[in-house]
mmCIF file of C-alpha atoms and ligand atoms in Angstrom:
data_model
loop_
_atom_site.group_PDB
_atom_site.id
_atom_site.type_symbol
_atom_site.label_atom_id
_atom_site.label_comp_id
_atom_site.label_asym_id
_atom_site.label_seq_id
_atom_site.Cartn_x
_atom_site.Cartn_y
_atom_site.Cartn_z
ATOM 1 C CA MET X 1 -22.340 23.580 -104.605
ATOM 2 C CA ALA X 2 -26.035 22.903 -104.072
ATOM 3 C CA GLY X 3 -27.613 24.808 -101.241
ATOM 4 C CA ILE X 4 -25.445 27.904 -101.191
ATOM 5 C CA PHE X 5 -28.480 30.061 -101.803
ATOM 6 C CA ASP X 6 -30.629 28.538 -99.083
ATOM 7 C CA ARG X 7 -32.521 31.463 -97.702
ATOM 8 C CA GLU X 8 -31.951 32.404 -94.090
ATOM 9 C CA GLU X 9 -34.193 34.793 -92.292
ATOM 10 C CA GLY X 10 -32.692 38.184 -91.586
ATOM 11 C CA CYS X 11 -29.521 39.594 -93.041
ATOM 12 C CA ALA X 12 -27.000 40.774 -90.490
ATOM 13 C CA HIS X 13 -24.366 42.208 -92.808
ATOM 14 C CA HIS X 14 -24.638 45.987 -93.134
ATOM 15 C CA LYS X 15 -24.202 45.942 -96.909
ATOM 16 C CA CYS X 16 -27.047 43.504 -97.468
ATOM 17 C CA PRO X 17 -30.107 45.311 -98.824
ATOM 18 C CA GLU X 18 -33.262 44.649 -96.868
ATOM 19 C CA LEU X 19 -35.492 43.142 -99.528
ATOM 20 C CA ILE X 20 -39.221 43.419 -99.274
ATOM 21 C CA GLY X 21 -40.967 40.336 -100.646
ATOM 22 C CA ARG X 22 -39.084 38.423 -103.346
ATOM 23 C CA SER X 23 -38.737 35.192 -101.323
ATOM 24 C CA ARG X 24 -40.216 33.221 -104.236
ATOM 25 C CA GLU X 25 -37.801 34.843 -106.693
ATOM 26 C CA SER X 26 -34.843 34.203 -104.349
ATOM 27 C CA ALA X 27 -35.816 30.547 -104.217
ATOM 28 C CA GLN X 28 -36.120 30.405 -108.021
ATOM 29 C CA LEU X 29 -32.685 31.957 -108.352
ATOM 30 C CA ALA X 30 -31.273 29.290 -106.050
ATOM 31 C CA VAL X 31 -32.823 26.560 -108.208
ATOM 32 C CA VAL X 32 -31.531 27.861 -111.553
ATOM 33 C CA PHE X 33 -28.115 28.481 -110.056
ATOM 34 C CA GLN X 34 -27.871 24.801 -109.231
ATOM 35 C CA ARG X 35 -28.411 24.029 -112.912
ATOM 36 C CA SER X 36 -25.829 26.354 -114.385
ATOM 37 C CA ARG X 37 -22.627 28.215 -113.544
ATOM 38 C CA LEU X 38 -24.000 31.256 -115.364
ATOM 39 C CA VAL X 39 -27.318 32.839 -114.443
ATOM 40 C CA THR X 40 -28.597 36.131 -115.819
ATOM 41 C CA VAL X 41 -31.407 37.968 -114.071
ATOM 42 C CA VAL X 42 -33.199 40.034 -116.719
ATOM 43 C CA GLY X 43 -36.011 42.577 -116.573
ATOM 44 C CA LEU X 44 -37.098 46.158 -116.784
ATOM 45 C CA GLY X 45 -34.817 48.881 -115.407
ATOM 46 C CA GLY X 46 -35.610 49.519 -111.749
ATOM 47 C CA VAL X 47 -37.433 46.213 -111.276
ATOM 48 C CA GLY X 48 -34.963 45.113 -108.599
ATOM 49 C CA LYS X 49 -32.475 42.872 -110.419
ATOM 50 C CA SER X 50 -29.391 44.274 -108.699
ATOM 51 C CA ALA X 51 -31.087 44.219 -105.306
ATOM 52 C CA LEU X 52 -32.110 40.557 -105.695
ATOM 53 C CA VAL X 53 -28.647 39.493 -106.843
ATOM 54 C CA ALA X 54 -26.898 41.523 -104.113
ATOM 55 C CA GLU X 55 -28.925 39.709 -101.489
ATOM 56 C CA ALA X 56 -28.147 36.329 -103.046
ATOM 57 C CA ALA X 57 -24.421 37.171 -103.240
ATOM 58 C CA GLU X 58 -24.464 38.233 -99.625
ATOM 59 C CA ARG X 59 -25.762 34.824 -98.617
ATOM 60 C CA VAL X 60 -23.061 33.123 -100.650
ATOM 61 C CA ALA X 61 -20.388 35.292 -99.023
ATOM 62 C CA ARG X 62 -21.582 34.191 -95.594
ATOM 63 C CA THR X 63 -20.835 30.556 -96.516
ATOM 64 C CA GLY X 64 -17.160 31.532 -96.865
ATOM 65 C CA THR X 65 -17.083 31.527 -100.686
ATOM 66 C CA THR X 66 -15.183 34.443 -102.210
ATOM 67 C CA VAL X 67 -17.543 36.901 -103.901
ATOM 68 C CA MET X 68 -16.333 39.541 -106.327
ATOM 69 C CA ALA X 69 -18.505 42.163 -108.002
ATOM 70 C CA VAL X 70 -18.140 44.352 -111.082
ATOM 71 C CA ASP X 71 -20.590 47.160 -111.868
ATOM 72 C CA ILE X 72 -20.631 47.446 -115.645
ATOM 73 C CA ALA X 73 -22.812 50.594 -115.525
ATOM 74 C CA VAL X 74 -19.860 52.751 -114.508
ATOM 75 C CA LEU X 75 -17.636 51.488 -117.344
ATOM 76 C CA SER X 76 -17.489 53.095 -120.748
ATOM 77 C CA GLY X 77 -15.909 50.695 -123.233
ATOM 78 C CA THR X 78 -15.073 47.137 -124.219
ATOM 79 C CA GLU X 79 -11.504 47.367 -122.961
ATOM 80 C CA GLN X 80 -12.620 48.493 -119.528
ATOM 81 C CA VAL X 81 -15.094 45.617 -119.348
ATOM 82 C CA PHE X 82 -12.418 43.020 -120.117
ATOM 83 C CA GLN X 83 -10.023 44.616 -117.636
ATOM 84 C CA ALA X 84 -12.586 44.883 -114.854
ATOM 85 C CA ILE X 85 -13.948 41.355 -115.270
ATOM 86 C CA GLY X 86 -10.521 39.806 -115.950
ATOM 87 C CA ARG X 87 -9.081 41.337 -112.795
ATOM 88 C CA THR X 88 -11.537 39.415 -110.618
ATOM 89 C CA ALA X 89 -10.703 35.863 -111.727
ATOM 90 C CA ALA X 90 -8.974 33.427 -109.405
ATOM 91 C CA ASP X 91 -8.160 29.710 -109.251
ATOM 92 C CA GLN X 92 -10.612 28.916 -106.483
ATOM 93 C CA GLU X 93 -14.292 28.443 -105.782
ATOM 94 C CA GLN X 94 -15.606 31.886 -106.483
ATOM 95 C CA LEU X 95 -18.781 33.794 -107.275
ATOM 96 C CA LEU X 96 -18.521 36.725 -109.635
ATOM 97 C CA VAL X 97 -21.389 39.216 -109.820
ATOM 98 C CA VAL X 98 -21.488 41.151 -113.080
ATOM 99 C CA ASP X 99 -24.050 43.848 -112.410
ATOM 100 C CA ASN X 100 -25.915 46.165 -114.829
ATOM 101 C CA CYS X 101 -24.604 44.825 -118.146
ATOM 102 C CA ASP X 102 -27.152 46.851 -120.058
ATOM 103 C CA HIS X 103 -25.134 49.076 -122.368
ATOM 104 C CA LEU X 104 -22.054 46.846 -122.716
ATOM 105 C CA LEU X 105 -23.814 43.532 -123.145
ATOM 106 C CA ALA X 106 -21.656 42.055 -125.924
ATOM 107 C CA PRO X 107 -18.238 42.644 -124.307
ATOM 108 C CA ALA X 108 -19.581 41.511 -120.929
ATOM 109 C CA ALA X 109 -20.879 38.313 -122.554
ATOM 110 C CA ALA X 110 -17.540 37.677 -124.249
ATOM 111 C CA ALA X 111 -15.493 38.337 -121.106
ATOM 112 C CA VAL X 112 -17.751 36.147 -118.933
ATOM 113 C CA GLY X 113 -17.637 33.335 -121.517
ATOM 114 C CA GLN X 114 -13.826 33.373 -121.559
ATOM 115 C CA LEU X 115 -13.553 33.361 -117.770
ATOM 116 C CA LEU X 116 -16.003 30.495 -117.328
ATOM 117 C CA ALA X 117 -14.010 28.441 -119.820
ATOM 118 C CA SER X 118 -10.730 29.186 -118.014
ATOM 119 C CA PHE X 119 -11.794 28.812 -114.377
ATOM 120 C CA PRO X 120 -13.845 25.697 -113.546
ATOM 121 C CA GLY X 121 -14.463 26.833 -109.952
ATOM 122 C CA LEU X 122 -16.061 30.087 -111.095
ATOM 123 C CA ARG X 123 -19.785 30.808 -111.027
ATOM 124 C CA VAL X 124 -21.259 33.997 -112.430
ATOM 125 C CA LEU X 125 -24.414 35.917 -111.605
ATOM 126 C CA VAL X 126 -25.310 38.628 -114.080
ATOM 127 C CA THR X 127 -27.944 41.361 -114.119
ATOM 128 C CA ALA X 128 -28.901 42.867 -117.460
ATOM 129 C CA ARG X 129 -31.956 44.232 -119.240
ATOM 130 C CA ARG X 130 -31.713 41.329 -121.694
ATOM 131 C CA ARG X 131 -29.961 37.941 -121.781
ATOM 132 C CA LEU X 132 -26.264 37.683 -122.662
ATOM 133 C CA GLY X 133 -26.801 34.844 -125.127
ATOM 134 C CA THR X 134 -23.696 33.012 -123.855
ATOM 135 C CA ALA X 135 -23.595 29.185 -124.046
ATOM 136 C CA GLY X 136 -24.981 27.488 -120.946
ATOM 137 C CA GLU X 137 -26.656 30.652 -119.669
ATOM 138 C CA GLN X 138 -29.770 30.208 -117.542
ATOM 139 C CA VAL X 139 -32.106 33.191 -117.605
ATOM 140 C CA LEU X 140 -34.339 34.300 -114.754
ATOM 141 C CA PRO X 141 -36.832 36.984 -115.817
ATOM 142 C CA LEU X 142 -37.735 39.233 -112.887
ATOM 143 C CA ALA X 143 -41.244 40.719 -112.904
ATOM 144 C CA PRO X 144 -42.345 43.774 -110.913
ATOM 145 C CA MET X 145 -43.394 43.304 -107.274
ATOM 146 C CA ARG X 146 -46.685 41.866 -106.129
ATOM 147 C CA LEU X 147 -49.137 44.581 -105.080
ATOM 148 C CA GLY X 148 -49.008 43.812 -101.345
ATOM 149 C CA ASP X 149 -45.192 43.987 -101.341
ATOM 150 C CA ALA X 150 -45.244 47.178 -103.414
ATOM 151 C CA VAL X 151 -47.559 48.857 -100.877
ATOM 152 C CA ARG X 152 -45.259 47.718 -98.069
ATOM 153 C CA LEU X 153 -42.263 49.203 -99.887
ATOM 154 C CA LEU X 154 -44.042 52.530 -100.457
ATOM 155 C CA ALA X 155 -45.115 52.618 -96.800
ATOM 156 C CA LEU X 156 -41.585 51.802 -95.618
ATOM 157 C CA ARG X 157 -40.003 54.542 -97.743
ATOM 158 C CA ALA X 158 -42.642 57.052 -96.581
ATOM 159 C CA HIS X 159 -41.922 56.054 -92.984
ATOM 160 C CA GLN X 160 -38.162 56.469 -93.541
ATOM 161 C CA LEU X 161 -38.815 59.971 -94.880
ATOM 162 C CA GLY X 162 -40.744 60.886 -91.733
ATOM 163 C CA VAL X 163 -44.137 61.017 -93.462
ATOM 164 C CA PRO X 164 -45.744 57.657 -92.580
ATOM 165 C CA LEU X 165 -48.932 56.700 -94.403
ATOM 166 C CA ALA X 166 -52.040 56.863 -92.243
ATOM 167 C CA ASP X 167 -53.306 53.478 -91.097
ATOM 168 C CA ASP X 168 -56.755 53.994 -92.579
ATOM 169 C CA GLU X 169 -58.747 52.694 -95.500
ATOM 170 C CA GLU X 170 -58.326 55.824 -97.609
ATOM 171 C CA ASP X 171 -54.517 55.903 -97.480
ATOM 172 C CA ARG X 172 -54.322 52.144 -98.037
ATOM 173 C CA VAL X 173 -56.487 52.343 -101.151
ATOM 174 C CA THR X 174 -54.611 55.412 -102.421
ATOM 175 C CA ALA X 175 -51.256 53.687 -101.819
ATOM 176 C CA GLY X 176 -52.509 50.668 -103.772
ATOM 177 C CA ARG X 177 -53.554 52.906 -106.669
ATOM 178 C CA ILE X 178 -50.173 54.679 -106.667
ATOM 179 C CA CYS X 179 -48.400 51.308 -106.805
ATOM 180 C CA LEU X 180 -50.581 50.078 -109.679
ATOM 181 C CA ARG X 181 -50.076 53.348 -111.571
ATOM 182 C CA LEU X 182 -46.323 52.767 -111.218
ATOM 183 C CA ASP X 183 -46.487 49.102 -112.273
ATOM 184 C CA CYS X 184 -45.268 48.068 -108.794
ATOM 185 C CA LEU X 185 -41.776 48.948 -109.999
ATOM 186 C CA PRO X 186 -39.555 49.330 -106.909
ATOM 187 C CA LEU X 187 -37.493 52.156 -108.422
ATOM 188 C CA ALA X 188 -40.661 54.132 -109.203
ATOM 189 C CA LEU X 189 -42.042 53.535 -105.709
ATOM 190 C CA GLY X 190 -38.897 54.956 -104.153
ATOM 191 C CA LEU X 191 -39.109 58.010 -106.412
ATOM 192 C CA ALA X 192 -42.811 58.473 -105.637
ATOM 193 C CA ALA X 193 -42.220 58.235 -101.879
ATOM 194 C CA GLY X 194 -39.762 61.108 -102.288
ATOM 195 C CA ARG X 195 -42.721 63.392 -103.107
ATOM 196 C CA LEU X 196 -44.653 62.521 -99.953
ATOM 197 C CA PRO X 197 -43.030 65.147 -97.712
ATOM 198 C CA ASP X 198 -44.618 67.743 -100.045
ATOM 199 C CA LEU X 199 -47.794 66.039 -101.299
ATOM 200 C CA SER X 200 -50.510 63.981 -99.648
ATOM 201 C CA PRO X 201 -50.886 60.472 -101.103
ATOM 202 C CA ARG X 202 -54.050 61.639 -102.868
ATOM 203 C CA GLU X 203 -52.304 64.673 -104.397
ATOM 204 C CA LEU X 204 -49.471 62.406 -105.511
ATOM 205 C CA LEU X 205 -51.951 60.084 -107.215
ATOM 206 C CA VAL X 206 -53.461 63.058 -109.060
ATOM 207 C CA GLN X 207 -50.010 64.192 -110.194
ATOM 208 C CA LEU X 208 -49.253 60.705 -111.465
ATOM 209 C CA SER X 209 -52.404 60.742 -113.582
ATOM 210 C CA GLU X 210 -51.182 63.773 -115.507
ATOM 211 C CA THR X 211 -49.292 63.258 -118.756
ATOM 212 C CA GLY X 212 -45.649 62.580 -118.016
ATOM 213 C CA GLY X 213 -46.432 62.794 -114.298
ATOM 214 C CA SER X 214 -44.867 59.428 -113.614
ATOM 215 C CA LEU X 215 -41.876 59.897 -115.887
ATOM 216 C CA ASP X 216 -40.523 63.005 -114.192
ATOM 217 C CA LEU X 217 -40.623 61.982 -110.536
ATOM 218 C CA ALA X 218 -37.087 62.890 -109.536
ATOM 219 C CA GLY X 219 -34.836 61.015 -107.154
ATOM 220 C CA LEU X 220 -32.361 63.052 -105.210
ATOM 221 C CA GLY X 221 -29.220 62.078 -103.400
ATOM 222 C CA PRO X 222 -25.639 61.549 -104.474
ATOM 223 C CA ASP X 223 -25.892 57.738 -104.496
ATOM 224 C CA VAL X 224 -28.596 57.536 -107.160
ATOM 225 C CA PRO X 225 -27.039 56.597 -110.515
ATOM 226 C CA CYS X 226 -28.015 58.799 -113.465
ATOM 227 C CA ARG X 227 -30.124 56.078 -115.132
ATOM 228 C CA HIS X 228 -32.249 55.831 -111.956
ATOM 229 C CA ARG X 229 -32.827 59.594 -111.452
ATOM 230 C CA THR X 230 -36.259 59.494 -113.101
ATOM 231 C CA LEU X 231 -38.314 56.904 -114.959
ATOM 232 C CA ARG X 232 -37.658 58.968 -118.075
ATOM 233 C CA HIS X 233 -33.921 58.322 -117.637
ATOM 234 C CA CYS X 234 -34.585 54.698 -116.747
ATOM 235 C CA HIS X 235 -36.817 53.880 -119.731
ATOM 236 C CA GLY X 236 -34.654 56.113 -121.946
ATOM 237 C CA TRP X 237 -31.693 53.922 -121.059
ATOM 238 C CA SER X 238 -33.711 50.859 -122.143
ATOM 239 C CA HIS X 239 -34.778 52.704 -125.292
ATOM 240 C CA GLU X 240 -31.130 53.189 -126.232
ATOM 241 C CA GLN X 241 -30.462 49.455 -125.850
ATOM 242 C CA CYS X 242 -33.282 48.554 -128.252
ATOM 243 C CA ILE X 243 -32.743 48.012 -131.952
ATOM 244 C CA ALA X 244 -34.519 50.489 -134.275
ATOM 245 C CA GLN X 245 -37.481 48.172 -135.020
ATOM 246 C CA GLU X 246 -38.073 47.574 -131.290
ATOM 247 C CA ARG X 247 -38.036 51.316 -130.635
ATOM 248 C CA LEU X 248 -40.608 51.994 -133.339
ATOM 249 C CA LEU X 249 -42.802 49.115 -132.193
ATOM 250 C CA TRP X 250 -42.581 50.272 -128.560
ATOM 251 C CA ALA X 251 -43.984 53.648 -129.644
ATOM 252 C CA ARG X 252 -46.738 52.092 -131.763
ATOM 253 C CA LEU X 253 -47.811 49.543 -129.138
ATOM 254 C CA SER X 254 -48.336 52.361 -126.636
ATOM 255 C CA ALA X 255 -51.476 53.216 -128.641
ATOM 256 C CA PHE X 256 -53.213 50.101 -127.288
ATOM 257 C CA GLY X 257 -53.268 51.599 -123.810
ATOM 258 C CA GLY X 258 -52.545 48.343 -122.015
ATOM 259 C CA THR X 259 -53.341 44.768 -122.965
ATOM 260 C CA PHE X 260 -53.434 43.270 -126.472
ATOM 261 C CA THR X 261 -52.815 40.015 -128.313
ATOM 262 C CA ARG X 262 -49.829 39.213 -130.507
ATOM 263 C CA THR X 263 -52.127 39.065 -133.521
ATOM 264 C CA ALA X 264 -53.486 42.533 -132.729
ATOM 265 C CA ALA X 265 -49.945 43.875 -132.373
ATOM 266 C CA GLU X 266 -48.992 42.458 -135.774
ATOM 267 C CA LYS X 267 -52.101 43.683 -137.598
ATOM 268 C CA VAL X 268 -52.159 47.162 -136.074
ATOM 269 C CA CYS X 269 -48.433 47.936 -136.161
ATOM 270 C CA GLN X 270 -47.332 46.486 -139.497
ATOM 271 C CA ASP X 271 -46.731 48.744 -142.507
ATOM 272 C CA ALA X 272 -44.050 49.394 -145.121
ATOM 273 C CA GLN X 273 -41.526 50.205 -142.371
ATOM 274 C CA LEU X 274 -42.291 47.183 -140.170
ATOM 275 C CA SER X 275 -43.301 43.931 -141.842
ATOM 276 C CA ARG X 276 -45.557 41.539 -139.956
ATOM 277 C CA ALA X 277 -42.589 39.177 -139.353
ATOM 278 C CA THR X 278 -40.488 42.081 -138.046
ATOM 279 C CA VAL X 279 -43.263 43.040 -135.650
ATOM 280 C CA ALA X 280 -43.409 39.426 -134.417
ATOM 281 C CA SER X 281 -39.682 39.259 -133.709
ATOM 282 C CA ALA X 282 -39.558 42.759 -132.212
ATOM 283 C CA VAL X 283 -42.403 41.754 -129.849
ATOM 284 C CA ASN X 284 -40.171 38.930 -128.610
ATOM 285 C CA GLY X 285 -37.299 41.385 -128.223
ATOM 286 C CA LEU X 286 -39.450 43.672 -126.059
ATOM 287 C CA VAL X 287 -40.691 40.716 -123.970
ATOM 288 C CA GLY X 288 -37.044 39.677 -123.433
ATOM 289 C CA GLN X 289 -36.325 43.078 -121.887
ATOM 290 C CA GLY X 290 -39.401 43.191 -119.667
ATOM 291 C CA LEU X 291 -40.851 46.046 -121.766
ATOM 292 C CA LEU X 292 -43.815 43.772 -122.488
ATOM 293 C CA GLU X 293 -45.109 41.107 -120.130
ATOM 294 C CA HIS X 294 -47.305 38.052 -120.567
ATOM 295 C CA VAL X 295 -50.725 38.378 -118.954
ATOM 296 C CA ASN X 296 -51.367 35.470 -116.577
ATOM 297 C CA GLY X 297 -48.498 33.574 -118.205
ATOM 298 C CA ARG X 298 -50.412 33.368 -121.514
ATOM 299 C CA PRO X 299 -47.943 33.739 -124.394
ATOM 300 C CA GLU X 300 -50.565 35.188 -126.766
ATOM 301 C CA LEU X 301 -51.735 37.947 -124.416
ATOM 302 C CA LEU X 302 -49.362 40.832 -123.733
ATOM 303 C CA ARG X 303 -49.330 43.901 -121.562
ATOM 304 C CA MET X 304 -47.145 46.979 -121.702
ATOM 305 C CA PRO X 305 -46.399 48.319 -118.198
ATOM 306 C CA ARG X 306 -48.079 51.667 -117.718
ATOM 307 C CA THR X 307 -44.967 53.814 -117.330
ATOM 308 C CA VAL X 308 -43.341 52.065 -120.315
ATOM 309 C CA GLN X 309 -46.478 52.939 -122.245
ATOM 310 C CA ASP X 310 -46.228 56.589 -121.134
ATOM 311 C CA TYR X 311 -42.698 56.716 -122.488
ATOM 312 C CA GLY X 312 -43.695 55.068 -125.774
ATOM 313 C CA ALA X 313 -46.648 57.445 -126.162
ATOM 314 C CA GLU X 314 -44.315 60.431 -126.040
ATOM 315 C CA TRP X 315 -42.262 58.925 -128.852
ATOM 316 C CA LEU X 316 -45.374 58.134 -130.863
ATOM 317 C CA ALA X 317 -46.392 61.790 -130.657
ATOM 318 C CA ARG X 318 -42.872 62.885 -131.582
ATOM 319 C CA LEU X 319 -42.963 60.577 -134.620
ATOM 320 C CA GLY X 320 -46.257 62.143 -135.714
ATOM 321 C CA GLU X 321 -47.967 58.736 -135.797
ATOM 322 C CA GLU X 322 -50.349 59.182 -132.867
ATOM 323 C CA THR X 323 -53.594 59.758 -134.769
ATOM 324 C CA ARG X 324 -52.907 57.084 -137.366
ATOM 325 C CA LEU X 325 -52.135 54.440 -134.744
ATOM 326 C CA LEU X 326 -55.089 55.326 -132.533
ATOM 327 C CA GLU X 327 -57.325 54.991 -135.601
ATOM 328 C CA ARG X 328 -55.829 51.597 -136.390
ATOM 329 C CA VAL X 329 -56.381 50.378 -132.807
ATOM 330 C CA LEU X 330 -59.977 51.548 -133.060
ATOM 331 C CA MET X 331 -60.470 49.785 -136.387
ATOM 332 C CA TRP X 332 -58.956 46.598 -134.942
ATOM 333 C CA SER X 333 -61.295 46.733 -131.948
ATOM 334 C CA ARG X 334 -64.238 46.990 -134.367
ATOM 335 C CA GLY X 335 -63.013 44.028 -136.416
ATOM 336 C CA LEU X 336 -62.179 46.211 -139.422
ATOM 337 C CA LEU X 337 -58.478 45.326 -139.857
HETATM 338 N N1 LIG H 401 -37.477 43.908 -103.050
HETATM 339 C C1 LIG H 401 -37.064 45.160 -102.795
HETATM 340 N N2 LIG H 401 -37.221 45.690 -101.564
HETATM 341 C C2 LIG H 401 -36.795 46.944 -101.301
HETATM 342 N N3 LIG H 401 -36.218 47.756 -102.190
HETATM 343 C C3 LIG H 401 -36.036 47.291 -103.442
HETATM 344 C C4 LIG H 401 -36.442 45.973 -103.806
HETATM 345 N N4 LIG H 401 -36.137 45.778 -105.111
HETATM 346 C C5 LIG H 401 -35.559 46.914 -105.523
HETATM 347 N N5 LIG H 401 -35.485 47.827 -104.542
HETATM 348 C C6 LIG H 401 -34.946 49.191 -104.662
HETATM 349 O O1 LIG H 401 -35.414 49.738 -105.888
HETATM 350 C C7 LIG H 401 -34.391 50.436 -106.579
HETATM 351 C C8 LIG H 401 -34.147 49.807 -107.952
HETATM 352 O O2 LIG H 401 -33.685 48.479 -107.780
HETATM 353 P P1 LIG H 401 -32.459 47.870 -108.602
HETATM 354 O O3 LIG H 401 -32.149 46.543 -108.008
HETATM 355 O O4 LIG H 401 -31.341 48.847 -108.696
HETATM 356 O O5 LIG H 401 -33.140 47.701 -110.040
HETATM 357 P P2 LIG H 401 -32.497 47.165 -111.387
HETATM 358 O O6 LIG H 401 -31.164 46.574 -111.054
HETATM 359 O O7 LIG H 401 -33.478 46.145 -111.876
HETATM 360 O O8 LIG H 401 -32.429 48.350 -112.303
HETATM 361 C C9 LIG H 401 -33.180 50.378 -105.663
HETATM 362 O O9 LIG H 401 -33.172 51.548 -104.883
HETATM 363 C C10 LIG H 401 -33.438 49.168 -104.805
HETATM 364 O O10 LIG H 401 -32.808 49.246 -103.557
HETATM 365 MG MG1 LIG H 402 -29.305 47.123 -111.709
#
């Protein structure tokens, strides 16, 4: 079924989301989908996994292939997952989209595995915050948007809200800073644009610099799912999916304030609660969920997205470890650890 994802310009169908940028990622998705009947798009909440997959599915539907979709986010238990996914199967060439597997990853993985074994004509596209771990799965990690695309998205949303950005140097620079502050995360950009009827771009940037300022931007509207209402909800949802060691490490790594090496992470964050080996494996767990990203594709150098760091910093304070960790980061930077 090679070629079903070939990208066409424009998207006539009303349900197809109008994606900004992402042509490279769409092409990558097409390539991995030729290699496997099961592809999982993974990444941070709000990074645009569902939007990317919806656009890809739309293109498949236009070739005449049957496309079915299940949104796992609205389900509440294993039984519901099996029922919802099982109901979609058919003895024909078919694409099944299993969207937002975050909180019910294990049952979704089991149900998808069973269906793929039973129906040879079935192909499955999954979105989740981490991989399913099912045999034959190809994983496509989705990173945040490129800066130019992020600025275009912010400008488009502002325009749609009737408060277009001024076409001058100052607003362009401010928009760029807002996007960087929000890690070029499409969900965050949409939430930020929602403040522009009340705040100038410069005032918005100032608000975002305040503690928690990015986490509490609120999205309104009946269509916004609960986990996308604010970045606090969004990262909180990820936090719940983490194992205990990943949660603790997330908080501790926030003390670095940005970029660090794996070795630094291990030396600074290890103690009686987290052994050095546990830190190393929990780092991989966080990378697998997009909560840490490689800098310039270098496996040794890691970066925690800024809003993820804000969320972790709140936990660090709540755990009462802030001072101790900041001291350890300082000692590390002076070569004393
Ligand atoms: N490339 C894009 N262009 C325009 N809007 C986007 C893009 N990617 C994501 N969005 C919007 O950002 C929000 C979050 O995206 P979504 O796909 O739901 O994230 P995820 O599934 O990774 O949590 C949605 O409102 C979505 O429409
Ligand atoms: Mg999603």
